[in-house]
GROMACS .gro file of C-alpha atoms in nm:
model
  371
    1UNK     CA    1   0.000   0.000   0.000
    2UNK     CA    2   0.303   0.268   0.134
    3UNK     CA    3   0.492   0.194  -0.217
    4UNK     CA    4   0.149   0.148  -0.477
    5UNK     CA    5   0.051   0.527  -0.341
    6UNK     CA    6   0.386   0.725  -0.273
    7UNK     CA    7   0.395   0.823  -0.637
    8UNK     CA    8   0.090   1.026  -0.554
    9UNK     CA    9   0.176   1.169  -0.236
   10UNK     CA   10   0.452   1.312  -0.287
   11UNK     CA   11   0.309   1.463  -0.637
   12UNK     CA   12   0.042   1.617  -0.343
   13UNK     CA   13   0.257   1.723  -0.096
   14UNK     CA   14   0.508   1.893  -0.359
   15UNK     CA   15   0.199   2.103  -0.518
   16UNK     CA   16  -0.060   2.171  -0.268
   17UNK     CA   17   0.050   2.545  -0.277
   18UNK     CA   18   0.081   2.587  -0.630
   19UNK     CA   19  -0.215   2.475  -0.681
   20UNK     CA   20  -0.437   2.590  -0.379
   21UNK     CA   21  -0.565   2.279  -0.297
   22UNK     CA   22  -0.738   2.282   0.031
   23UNK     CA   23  -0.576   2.062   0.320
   24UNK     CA   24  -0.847   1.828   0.428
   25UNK     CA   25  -0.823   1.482   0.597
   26UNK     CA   26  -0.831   1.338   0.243
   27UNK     CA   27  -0.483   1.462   0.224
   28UNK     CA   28  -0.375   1.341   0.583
   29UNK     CA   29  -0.463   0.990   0.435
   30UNK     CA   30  -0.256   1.068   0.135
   31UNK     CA   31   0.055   1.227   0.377
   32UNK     CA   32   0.020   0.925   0.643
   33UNK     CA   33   0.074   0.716   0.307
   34UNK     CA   34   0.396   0.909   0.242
   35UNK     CA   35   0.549   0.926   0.536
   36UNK     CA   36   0.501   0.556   0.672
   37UNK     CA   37   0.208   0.553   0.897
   38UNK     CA   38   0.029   0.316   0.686
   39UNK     CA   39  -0.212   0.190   1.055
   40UNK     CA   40  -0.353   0.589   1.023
   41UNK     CA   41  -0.375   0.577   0.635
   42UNK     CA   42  -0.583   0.216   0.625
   43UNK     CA   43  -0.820   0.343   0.959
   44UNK     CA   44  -0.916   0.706   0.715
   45UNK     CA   45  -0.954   0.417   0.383
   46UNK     CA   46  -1.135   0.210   0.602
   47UNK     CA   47  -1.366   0.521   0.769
   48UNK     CA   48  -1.446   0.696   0.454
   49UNK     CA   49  -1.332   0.468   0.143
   50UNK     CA   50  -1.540   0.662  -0.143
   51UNK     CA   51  -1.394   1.030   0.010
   52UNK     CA   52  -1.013   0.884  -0.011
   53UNK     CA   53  -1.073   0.747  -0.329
   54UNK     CA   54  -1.229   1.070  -0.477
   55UNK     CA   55  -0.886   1.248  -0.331
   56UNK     CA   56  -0.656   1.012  -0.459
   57UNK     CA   57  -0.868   1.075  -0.827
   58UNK     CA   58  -0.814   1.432  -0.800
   59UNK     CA   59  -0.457   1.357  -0.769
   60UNK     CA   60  -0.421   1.144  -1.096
   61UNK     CA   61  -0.596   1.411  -1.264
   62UNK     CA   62  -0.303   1.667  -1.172
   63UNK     CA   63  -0.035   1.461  -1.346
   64UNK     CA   64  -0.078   1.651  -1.660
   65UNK     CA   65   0.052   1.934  -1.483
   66UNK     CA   66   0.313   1.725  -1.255
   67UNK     CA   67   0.682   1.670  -1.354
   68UNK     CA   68   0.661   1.253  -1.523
   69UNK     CA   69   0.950   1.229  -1.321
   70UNK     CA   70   0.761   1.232  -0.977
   71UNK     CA   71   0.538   0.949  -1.110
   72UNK     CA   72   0.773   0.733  -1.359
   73UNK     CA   73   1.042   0.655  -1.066
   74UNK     CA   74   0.754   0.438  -0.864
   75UNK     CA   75   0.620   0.286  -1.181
   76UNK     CA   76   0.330   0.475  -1.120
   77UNK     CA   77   0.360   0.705  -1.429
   78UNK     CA   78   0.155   0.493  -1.670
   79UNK     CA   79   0.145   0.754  -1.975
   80UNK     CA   80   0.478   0.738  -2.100
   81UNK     CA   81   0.516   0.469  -2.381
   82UNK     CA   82   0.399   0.146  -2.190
   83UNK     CA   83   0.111  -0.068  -2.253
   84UNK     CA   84  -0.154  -0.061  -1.982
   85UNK     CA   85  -0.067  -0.325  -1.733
   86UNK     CA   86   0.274  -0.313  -1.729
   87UNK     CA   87   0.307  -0.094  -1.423
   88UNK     CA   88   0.123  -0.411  -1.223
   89UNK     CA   89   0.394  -0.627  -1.341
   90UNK     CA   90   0.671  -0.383  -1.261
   91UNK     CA   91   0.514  -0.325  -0.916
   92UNK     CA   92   0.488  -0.739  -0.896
   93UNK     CA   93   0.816  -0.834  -1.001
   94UNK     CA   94   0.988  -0.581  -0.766
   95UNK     CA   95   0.784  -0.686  -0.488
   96UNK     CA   96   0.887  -1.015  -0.574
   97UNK     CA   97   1.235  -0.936  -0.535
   98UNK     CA   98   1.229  -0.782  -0.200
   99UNK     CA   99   1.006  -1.065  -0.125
  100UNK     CA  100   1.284  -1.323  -0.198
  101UNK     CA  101   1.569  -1.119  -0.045
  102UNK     CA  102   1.398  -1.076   0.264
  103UNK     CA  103   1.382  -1.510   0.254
  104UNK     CA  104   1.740  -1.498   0.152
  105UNK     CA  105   1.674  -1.621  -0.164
  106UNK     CA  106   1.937  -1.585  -0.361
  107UNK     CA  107   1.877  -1.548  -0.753
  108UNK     CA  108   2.029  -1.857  -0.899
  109UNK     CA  109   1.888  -2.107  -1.198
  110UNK     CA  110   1.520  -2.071  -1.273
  111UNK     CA  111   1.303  -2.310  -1.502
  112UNK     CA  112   1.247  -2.031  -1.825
  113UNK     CA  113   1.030  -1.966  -2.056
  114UNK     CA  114   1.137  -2.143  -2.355
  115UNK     CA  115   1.250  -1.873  -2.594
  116UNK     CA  116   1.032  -1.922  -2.877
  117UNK     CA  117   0.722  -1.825  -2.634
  118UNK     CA  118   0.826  -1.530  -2.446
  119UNK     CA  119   0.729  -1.281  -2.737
  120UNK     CA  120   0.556  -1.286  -3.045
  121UNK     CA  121   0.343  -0.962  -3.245
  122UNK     CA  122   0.076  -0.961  -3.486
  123UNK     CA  123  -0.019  -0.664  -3.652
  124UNK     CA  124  -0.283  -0.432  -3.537
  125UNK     CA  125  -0.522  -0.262  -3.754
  126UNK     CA  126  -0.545   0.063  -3.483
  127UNK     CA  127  -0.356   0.304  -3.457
  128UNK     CA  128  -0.189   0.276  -3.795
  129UNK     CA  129   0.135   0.121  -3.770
  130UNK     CA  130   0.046  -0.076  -3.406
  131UNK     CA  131   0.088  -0.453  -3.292
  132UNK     CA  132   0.000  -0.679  -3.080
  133UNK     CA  133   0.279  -0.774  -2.884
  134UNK     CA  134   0.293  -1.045  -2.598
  135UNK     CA  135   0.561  -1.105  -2.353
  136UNK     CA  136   0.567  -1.461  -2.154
  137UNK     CA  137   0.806  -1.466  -1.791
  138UNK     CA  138   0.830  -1.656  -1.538
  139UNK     CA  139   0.920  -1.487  -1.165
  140UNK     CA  140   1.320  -1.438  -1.060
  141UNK     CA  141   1.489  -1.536  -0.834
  142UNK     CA  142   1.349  -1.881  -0.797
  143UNK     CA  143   1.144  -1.995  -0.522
  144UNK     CA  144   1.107  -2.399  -0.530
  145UNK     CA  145   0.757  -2.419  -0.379
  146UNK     CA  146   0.618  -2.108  -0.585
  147UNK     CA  147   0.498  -2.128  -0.964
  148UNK     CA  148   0.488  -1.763  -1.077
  149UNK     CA  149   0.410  -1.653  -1.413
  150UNK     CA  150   0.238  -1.366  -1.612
  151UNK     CA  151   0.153  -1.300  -2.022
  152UNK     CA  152   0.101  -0.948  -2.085
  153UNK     CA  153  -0.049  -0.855  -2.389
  154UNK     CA  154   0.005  -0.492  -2.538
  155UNK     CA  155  -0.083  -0.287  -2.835
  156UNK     CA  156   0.185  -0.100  -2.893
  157UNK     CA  157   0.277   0.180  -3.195
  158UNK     CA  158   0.582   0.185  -3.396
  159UNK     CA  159   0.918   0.109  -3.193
  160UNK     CA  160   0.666  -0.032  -2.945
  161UNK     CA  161   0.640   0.292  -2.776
  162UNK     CA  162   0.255   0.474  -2.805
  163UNK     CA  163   0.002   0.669  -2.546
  164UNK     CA  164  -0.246   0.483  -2.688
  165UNK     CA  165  -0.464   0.296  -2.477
  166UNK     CA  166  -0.682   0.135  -2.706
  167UNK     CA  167  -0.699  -0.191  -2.830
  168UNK     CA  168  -0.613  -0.499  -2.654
  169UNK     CA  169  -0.430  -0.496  -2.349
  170UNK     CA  170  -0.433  -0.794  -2.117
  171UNK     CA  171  -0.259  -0.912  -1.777
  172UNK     CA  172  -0.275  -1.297  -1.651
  173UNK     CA  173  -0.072  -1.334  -1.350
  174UNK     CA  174  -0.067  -1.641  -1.116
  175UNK     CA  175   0.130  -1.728  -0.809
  176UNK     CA  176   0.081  -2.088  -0.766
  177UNK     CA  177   0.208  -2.306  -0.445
  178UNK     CA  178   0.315  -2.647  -0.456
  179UNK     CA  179   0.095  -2.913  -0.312
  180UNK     CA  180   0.297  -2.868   0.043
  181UNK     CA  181   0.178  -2.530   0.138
  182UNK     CA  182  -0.183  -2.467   0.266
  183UNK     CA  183  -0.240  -2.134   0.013
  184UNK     CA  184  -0.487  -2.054  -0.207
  185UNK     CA  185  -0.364  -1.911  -0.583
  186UNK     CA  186  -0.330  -1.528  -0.640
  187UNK     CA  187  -0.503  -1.474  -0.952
  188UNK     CA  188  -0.526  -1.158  -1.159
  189UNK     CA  189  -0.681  -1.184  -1.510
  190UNK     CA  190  -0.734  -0.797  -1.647
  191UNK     CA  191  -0.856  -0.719  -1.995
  192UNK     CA  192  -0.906  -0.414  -2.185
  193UNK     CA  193  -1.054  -0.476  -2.549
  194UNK     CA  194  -1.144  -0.190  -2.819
  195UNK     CA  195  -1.417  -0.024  -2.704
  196UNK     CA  196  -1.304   0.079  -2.382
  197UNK     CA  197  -1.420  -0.245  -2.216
  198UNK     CA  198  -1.284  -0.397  -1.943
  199UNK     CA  199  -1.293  -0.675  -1.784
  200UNK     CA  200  -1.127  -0.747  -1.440
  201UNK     CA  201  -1.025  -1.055  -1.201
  202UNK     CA  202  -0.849  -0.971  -0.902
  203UNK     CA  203  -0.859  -1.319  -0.639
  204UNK     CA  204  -0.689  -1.560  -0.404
  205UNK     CA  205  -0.852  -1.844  -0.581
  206UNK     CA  206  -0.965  -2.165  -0.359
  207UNK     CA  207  -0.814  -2.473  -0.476
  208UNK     CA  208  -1.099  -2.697  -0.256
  209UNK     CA  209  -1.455  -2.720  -0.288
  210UNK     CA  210  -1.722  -2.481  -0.146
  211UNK     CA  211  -1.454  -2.205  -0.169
  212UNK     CA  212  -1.222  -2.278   0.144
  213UNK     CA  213  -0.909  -2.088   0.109
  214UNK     CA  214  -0.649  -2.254   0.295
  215UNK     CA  215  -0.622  -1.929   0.427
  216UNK     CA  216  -0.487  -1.845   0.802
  217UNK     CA  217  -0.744  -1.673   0.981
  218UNK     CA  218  -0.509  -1.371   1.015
  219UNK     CA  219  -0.438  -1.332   0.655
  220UNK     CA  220  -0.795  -1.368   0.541
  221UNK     CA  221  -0.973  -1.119   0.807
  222UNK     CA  222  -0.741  -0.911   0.636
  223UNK     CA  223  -0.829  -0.977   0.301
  224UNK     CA  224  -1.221  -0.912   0.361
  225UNK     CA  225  -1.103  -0.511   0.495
  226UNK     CA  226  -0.934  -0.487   0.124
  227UNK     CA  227  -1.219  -0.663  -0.064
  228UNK     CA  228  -1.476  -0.477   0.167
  229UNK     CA  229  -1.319  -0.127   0.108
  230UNK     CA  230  -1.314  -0.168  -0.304
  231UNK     CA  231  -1.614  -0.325  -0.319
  232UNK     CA  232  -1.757  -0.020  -0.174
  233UNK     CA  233  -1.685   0.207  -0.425
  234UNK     CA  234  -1.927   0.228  -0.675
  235UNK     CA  235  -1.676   0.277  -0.982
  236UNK     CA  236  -1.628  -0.097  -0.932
  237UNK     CA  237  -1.965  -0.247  -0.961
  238UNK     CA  238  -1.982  -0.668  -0.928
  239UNK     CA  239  -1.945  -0.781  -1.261
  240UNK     CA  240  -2.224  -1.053  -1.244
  241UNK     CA  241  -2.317  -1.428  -1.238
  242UNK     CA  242  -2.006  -1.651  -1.268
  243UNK     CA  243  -2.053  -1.956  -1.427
  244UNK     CA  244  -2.133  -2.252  -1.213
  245UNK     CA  245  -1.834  -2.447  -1.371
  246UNK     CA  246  -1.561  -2.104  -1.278
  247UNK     CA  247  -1.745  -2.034  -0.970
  248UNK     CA  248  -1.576  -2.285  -0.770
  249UNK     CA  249  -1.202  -2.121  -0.867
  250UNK     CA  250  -1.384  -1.752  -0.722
  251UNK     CA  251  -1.334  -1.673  -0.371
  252UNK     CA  252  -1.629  -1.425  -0.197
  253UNK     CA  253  -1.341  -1.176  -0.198
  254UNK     CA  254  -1.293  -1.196  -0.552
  255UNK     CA  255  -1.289  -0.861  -0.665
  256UNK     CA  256  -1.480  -0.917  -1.011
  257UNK     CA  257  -1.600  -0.615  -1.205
  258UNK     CA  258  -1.688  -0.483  -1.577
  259UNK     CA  259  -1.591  -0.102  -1.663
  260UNK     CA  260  -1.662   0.074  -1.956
  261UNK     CA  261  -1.834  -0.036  -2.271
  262UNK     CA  262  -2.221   0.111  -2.422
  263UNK     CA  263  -2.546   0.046  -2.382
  264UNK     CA  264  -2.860   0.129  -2.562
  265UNK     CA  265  -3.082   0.440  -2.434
  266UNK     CA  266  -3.430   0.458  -2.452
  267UNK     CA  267  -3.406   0.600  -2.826
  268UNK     CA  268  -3.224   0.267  -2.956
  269UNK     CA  269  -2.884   0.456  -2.959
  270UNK     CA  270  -2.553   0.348  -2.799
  271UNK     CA  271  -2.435   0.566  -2.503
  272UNK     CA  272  -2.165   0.597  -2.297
  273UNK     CA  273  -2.226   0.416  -1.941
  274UNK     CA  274  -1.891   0.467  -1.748
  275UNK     CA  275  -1.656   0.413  -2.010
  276UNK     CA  276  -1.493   0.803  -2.010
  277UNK     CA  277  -1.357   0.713  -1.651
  278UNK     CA  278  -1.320   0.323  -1.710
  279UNK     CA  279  -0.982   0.322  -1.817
  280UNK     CA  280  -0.841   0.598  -1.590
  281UNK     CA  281  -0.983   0.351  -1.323
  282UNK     CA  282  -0.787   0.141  -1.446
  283UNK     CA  283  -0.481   0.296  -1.417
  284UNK     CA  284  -0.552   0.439  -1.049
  285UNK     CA  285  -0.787   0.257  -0.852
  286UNK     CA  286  -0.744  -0.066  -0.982
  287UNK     CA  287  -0.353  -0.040  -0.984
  288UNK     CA  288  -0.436   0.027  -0.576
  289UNK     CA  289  -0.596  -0.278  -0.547
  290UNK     CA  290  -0.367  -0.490  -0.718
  291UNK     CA  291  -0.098  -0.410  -0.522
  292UNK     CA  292  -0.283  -0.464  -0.202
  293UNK     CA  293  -0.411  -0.786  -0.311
  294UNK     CA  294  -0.027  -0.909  -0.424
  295UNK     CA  295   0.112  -0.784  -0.133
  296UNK     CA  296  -0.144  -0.957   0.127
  297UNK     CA  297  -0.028  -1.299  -0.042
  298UNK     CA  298   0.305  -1.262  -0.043
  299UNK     CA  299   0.251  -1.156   0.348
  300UNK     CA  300   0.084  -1.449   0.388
  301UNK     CA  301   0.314  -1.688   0.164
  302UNK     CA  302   0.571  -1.557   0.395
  303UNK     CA  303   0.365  -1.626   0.713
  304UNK     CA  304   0.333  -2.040   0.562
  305UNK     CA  305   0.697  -2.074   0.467
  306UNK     CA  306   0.839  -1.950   0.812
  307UNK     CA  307   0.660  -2.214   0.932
  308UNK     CA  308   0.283  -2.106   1.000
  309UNK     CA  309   0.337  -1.890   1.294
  310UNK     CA  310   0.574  -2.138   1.435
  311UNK     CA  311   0.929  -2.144   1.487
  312UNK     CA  312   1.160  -2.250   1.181
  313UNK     CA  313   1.248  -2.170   0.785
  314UNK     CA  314   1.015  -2.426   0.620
  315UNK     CA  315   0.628  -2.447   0.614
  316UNK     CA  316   0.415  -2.694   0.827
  317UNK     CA  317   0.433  -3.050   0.693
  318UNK     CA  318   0.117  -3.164   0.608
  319UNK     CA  319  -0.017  -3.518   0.616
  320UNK     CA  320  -0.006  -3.741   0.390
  321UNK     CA  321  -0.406  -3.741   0.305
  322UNK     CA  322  -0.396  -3.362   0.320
  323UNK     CA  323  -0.117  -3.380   0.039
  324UNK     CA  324  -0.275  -3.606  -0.183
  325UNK     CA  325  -0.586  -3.386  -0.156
  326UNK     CA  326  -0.404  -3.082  -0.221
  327UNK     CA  327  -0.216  -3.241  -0.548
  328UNK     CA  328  -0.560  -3.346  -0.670
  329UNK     CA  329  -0.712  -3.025  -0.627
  330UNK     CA  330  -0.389  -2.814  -0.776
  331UNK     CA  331  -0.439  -3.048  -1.044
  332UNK     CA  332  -0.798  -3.015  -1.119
  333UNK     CA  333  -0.714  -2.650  -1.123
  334UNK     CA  334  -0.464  -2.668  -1.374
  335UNK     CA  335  -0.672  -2.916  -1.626
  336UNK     CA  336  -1.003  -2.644  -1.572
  337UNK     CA  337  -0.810  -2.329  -1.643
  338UNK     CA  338  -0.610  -2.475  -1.946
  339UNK     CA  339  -0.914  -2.635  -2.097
  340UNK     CA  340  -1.127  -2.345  -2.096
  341UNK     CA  341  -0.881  -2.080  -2.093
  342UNK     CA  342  -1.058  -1.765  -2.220
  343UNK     CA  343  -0.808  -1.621  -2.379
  344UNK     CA  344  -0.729  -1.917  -2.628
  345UNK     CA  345  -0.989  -1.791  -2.902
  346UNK     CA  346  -0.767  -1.447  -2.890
  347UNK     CA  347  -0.474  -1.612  -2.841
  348UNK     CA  348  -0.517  -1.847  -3.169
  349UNK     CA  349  -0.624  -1.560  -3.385
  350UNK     CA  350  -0.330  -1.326  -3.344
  351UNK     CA  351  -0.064  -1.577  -3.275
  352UNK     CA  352  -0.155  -1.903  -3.450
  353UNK     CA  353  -0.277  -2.283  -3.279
  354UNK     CA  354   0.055  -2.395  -3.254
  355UNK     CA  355   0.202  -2.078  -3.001
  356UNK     CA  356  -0.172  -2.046  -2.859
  357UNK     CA  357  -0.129  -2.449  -2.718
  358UNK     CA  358   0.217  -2.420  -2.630
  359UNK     CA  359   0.176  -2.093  -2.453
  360UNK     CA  360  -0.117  -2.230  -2.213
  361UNK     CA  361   0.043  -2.626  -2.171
  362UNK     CA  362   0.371  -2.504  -2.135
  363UNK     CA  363   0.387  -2.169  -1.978
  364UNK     CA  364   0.019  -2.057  -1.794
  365UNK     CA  365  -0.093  -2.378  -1.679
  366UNK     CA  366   0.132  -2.635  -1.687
  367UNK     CA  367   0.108  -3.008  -1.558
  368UNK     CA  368   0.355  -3.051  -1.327
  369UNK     CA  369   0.395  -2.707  -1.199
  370UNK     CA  370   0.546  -2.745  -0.878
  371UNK     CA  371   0.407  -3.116  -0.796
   0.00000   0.00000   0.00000
């Protein structure tokens, strides 16, 4: 939370003079952000969620008129070249890091991405000159007991450097423990298709029936404030039924929403619903959450490796019924989500069936991932 929001803090802080903005306690959640008091900051999120949000808004919509610099440096900055959701996987991969040094994990040989599917482009009809690039990776340095992997899918213009925030952009990230820690997946699947439509999965997905978590108590109370203080806002509506078949991979703190897009007015016309704030939602408030949601798991993954609360380096041995269960249900997940990947019909059209296969058997969801 203190690194997702500095960006904009200190972007506040700097200009409040210049450009008379009134101090309010809006802005003392903003400063508590800053300057390390995160307890204060979540208590005013908590108290007034829609009021910090709307502050935290006003704030993006100053960076026209704020150095880039203040905003590029914590990967915040989101207008200068990049596709939309690579800031997420800057912020993940450098959380990752600090994650790892802080287990002493030192970066040494990791499993890659075989080279022939960590990029490919097709062309783009819009803008002129555009493509459709994906980039495959795998997380670094290496944790043994941790699958981590995202494709991110960009448009991007010529040089693969645009502001354009059009067509397809897409983020599918998964952390994914082995069978011997009691953890549910971290799950973010984030589209943006032409149209200014977007669709958005943020989740600690259940690996066991009727949507048990494997979840310490701890970790998940904590969980429901972040799910309870975004689902509040009403710029992130519930996106609607899940099908009976995904709903069992959806946790009730799933934060699942649709932005943007038209609908038809009472003339038979097509009309705007949300869609001239959807993607600058996006970028802000949904970049928030993100980071809150990653960093929760990788609090928790830390809690289950040191042992579960007890003393040592390793997590809590489970039995040997418990494993089995947890290898069957890892693997049930893995069959579901690579059989009815969404992403394949998109996937095959831009890239061809051969990459499309290989990508999801080999890379997203593969077999033995960690068993």
């Amino acid at each position: 939370m203190v690194t997702c929001r500095r960006a904009f803090a200190a972007a506040t802080l700097s200009f409040i003079s210049s450009y008379s903005m009134a101090f309010s306690w809006e802005l003392l959640a903003v400063k508590n952000v800053a300057t390390h008091r995160p307890v204060i900051a979540q208590s005013l999120f908590r108290s007034r969620p829609k009021r910090c949000h709307n502050a935290f808004e006003n704030l993006a919509k100053m960076k026209s008129r704020v150095p880039t610099k203040l905003f590029a440096d914590n990967n915040v900055d989101v207008g200068d070249g990049r596709g939309t959701y690579r800031p997420f996987v800057e912020y993940a991969l450098k959380s990752w890091s600090e994650f790892a040094s802080h287990r002493d994990i030192r970066e040494g040989e990791i499993p890659s991405v075989p080279e022939d599917l960590r990029s490919n482009s097709s062309p783009s009809k819009y803008p002129p000159g555009s493509e459709v690039r994906i980039t495959a990776g795998l997380m670094n340095p290496n944790i043994p007991t941790v699958y981590g992997r995202y494709a991110l899918i960009e448009t991007l213009g010529d040089a693969g450097a645009t502001d354009y925030f059009g067509g397809i952009q897409v983020l599918n990230f998964v952390l994914m423990p082995s069978p011997e820690i009691s953890m549910p997946v971290f799950g973010a699947d984030v589209v943006s298709l032409p149209g200014d439509k977007h669709l958005i999965v943020i989740d600690f997905q259940p690996l066991r029936d009727g949507g048990y978590l494997d979840l310490h108590p701890k970790y998940e109370g904590k969980l429901r404030e972040i799910h309870e203080r975004y689902s509040q806002l009403d710029i992130l509506p519930w996106g609607g039924d899940i099908p009976d078949a995904a709903s069992r991979y959806f946790s009730k703190y799933a934060l699942w929403t649709r932005l943007g897009g038209s609908k038809g007015n009472t003339d038979g016309e097509k009309t705007d619903t949300n869609s001239n704030d959807a993607l600058h939602t996006v970028q802000t408030t949904l970049y928030h959450a993100f980071c809150e949601y990653f960093d929760l798991y990788l609090e928790a993954l830390d809690h289950e490796l040191s042992g579960g609360g007890e003393a040592g380096n390793e997590a809590v041995a489970l039995s040997s019924d418990q494993l089995s269960d947890r290898k069957i249900s890892l693997t049930g997940y893995l069959n579901y989500r690579s059989e009815n990947d969404p992403a394949r019909p998109m996937l095959r059209r831009l890239y061809g069936d051969t990459f499309c296969e290989r990508l999801i058997s080999e890379v997203l969801f593969p077999a033995g991932a960690r068993m």
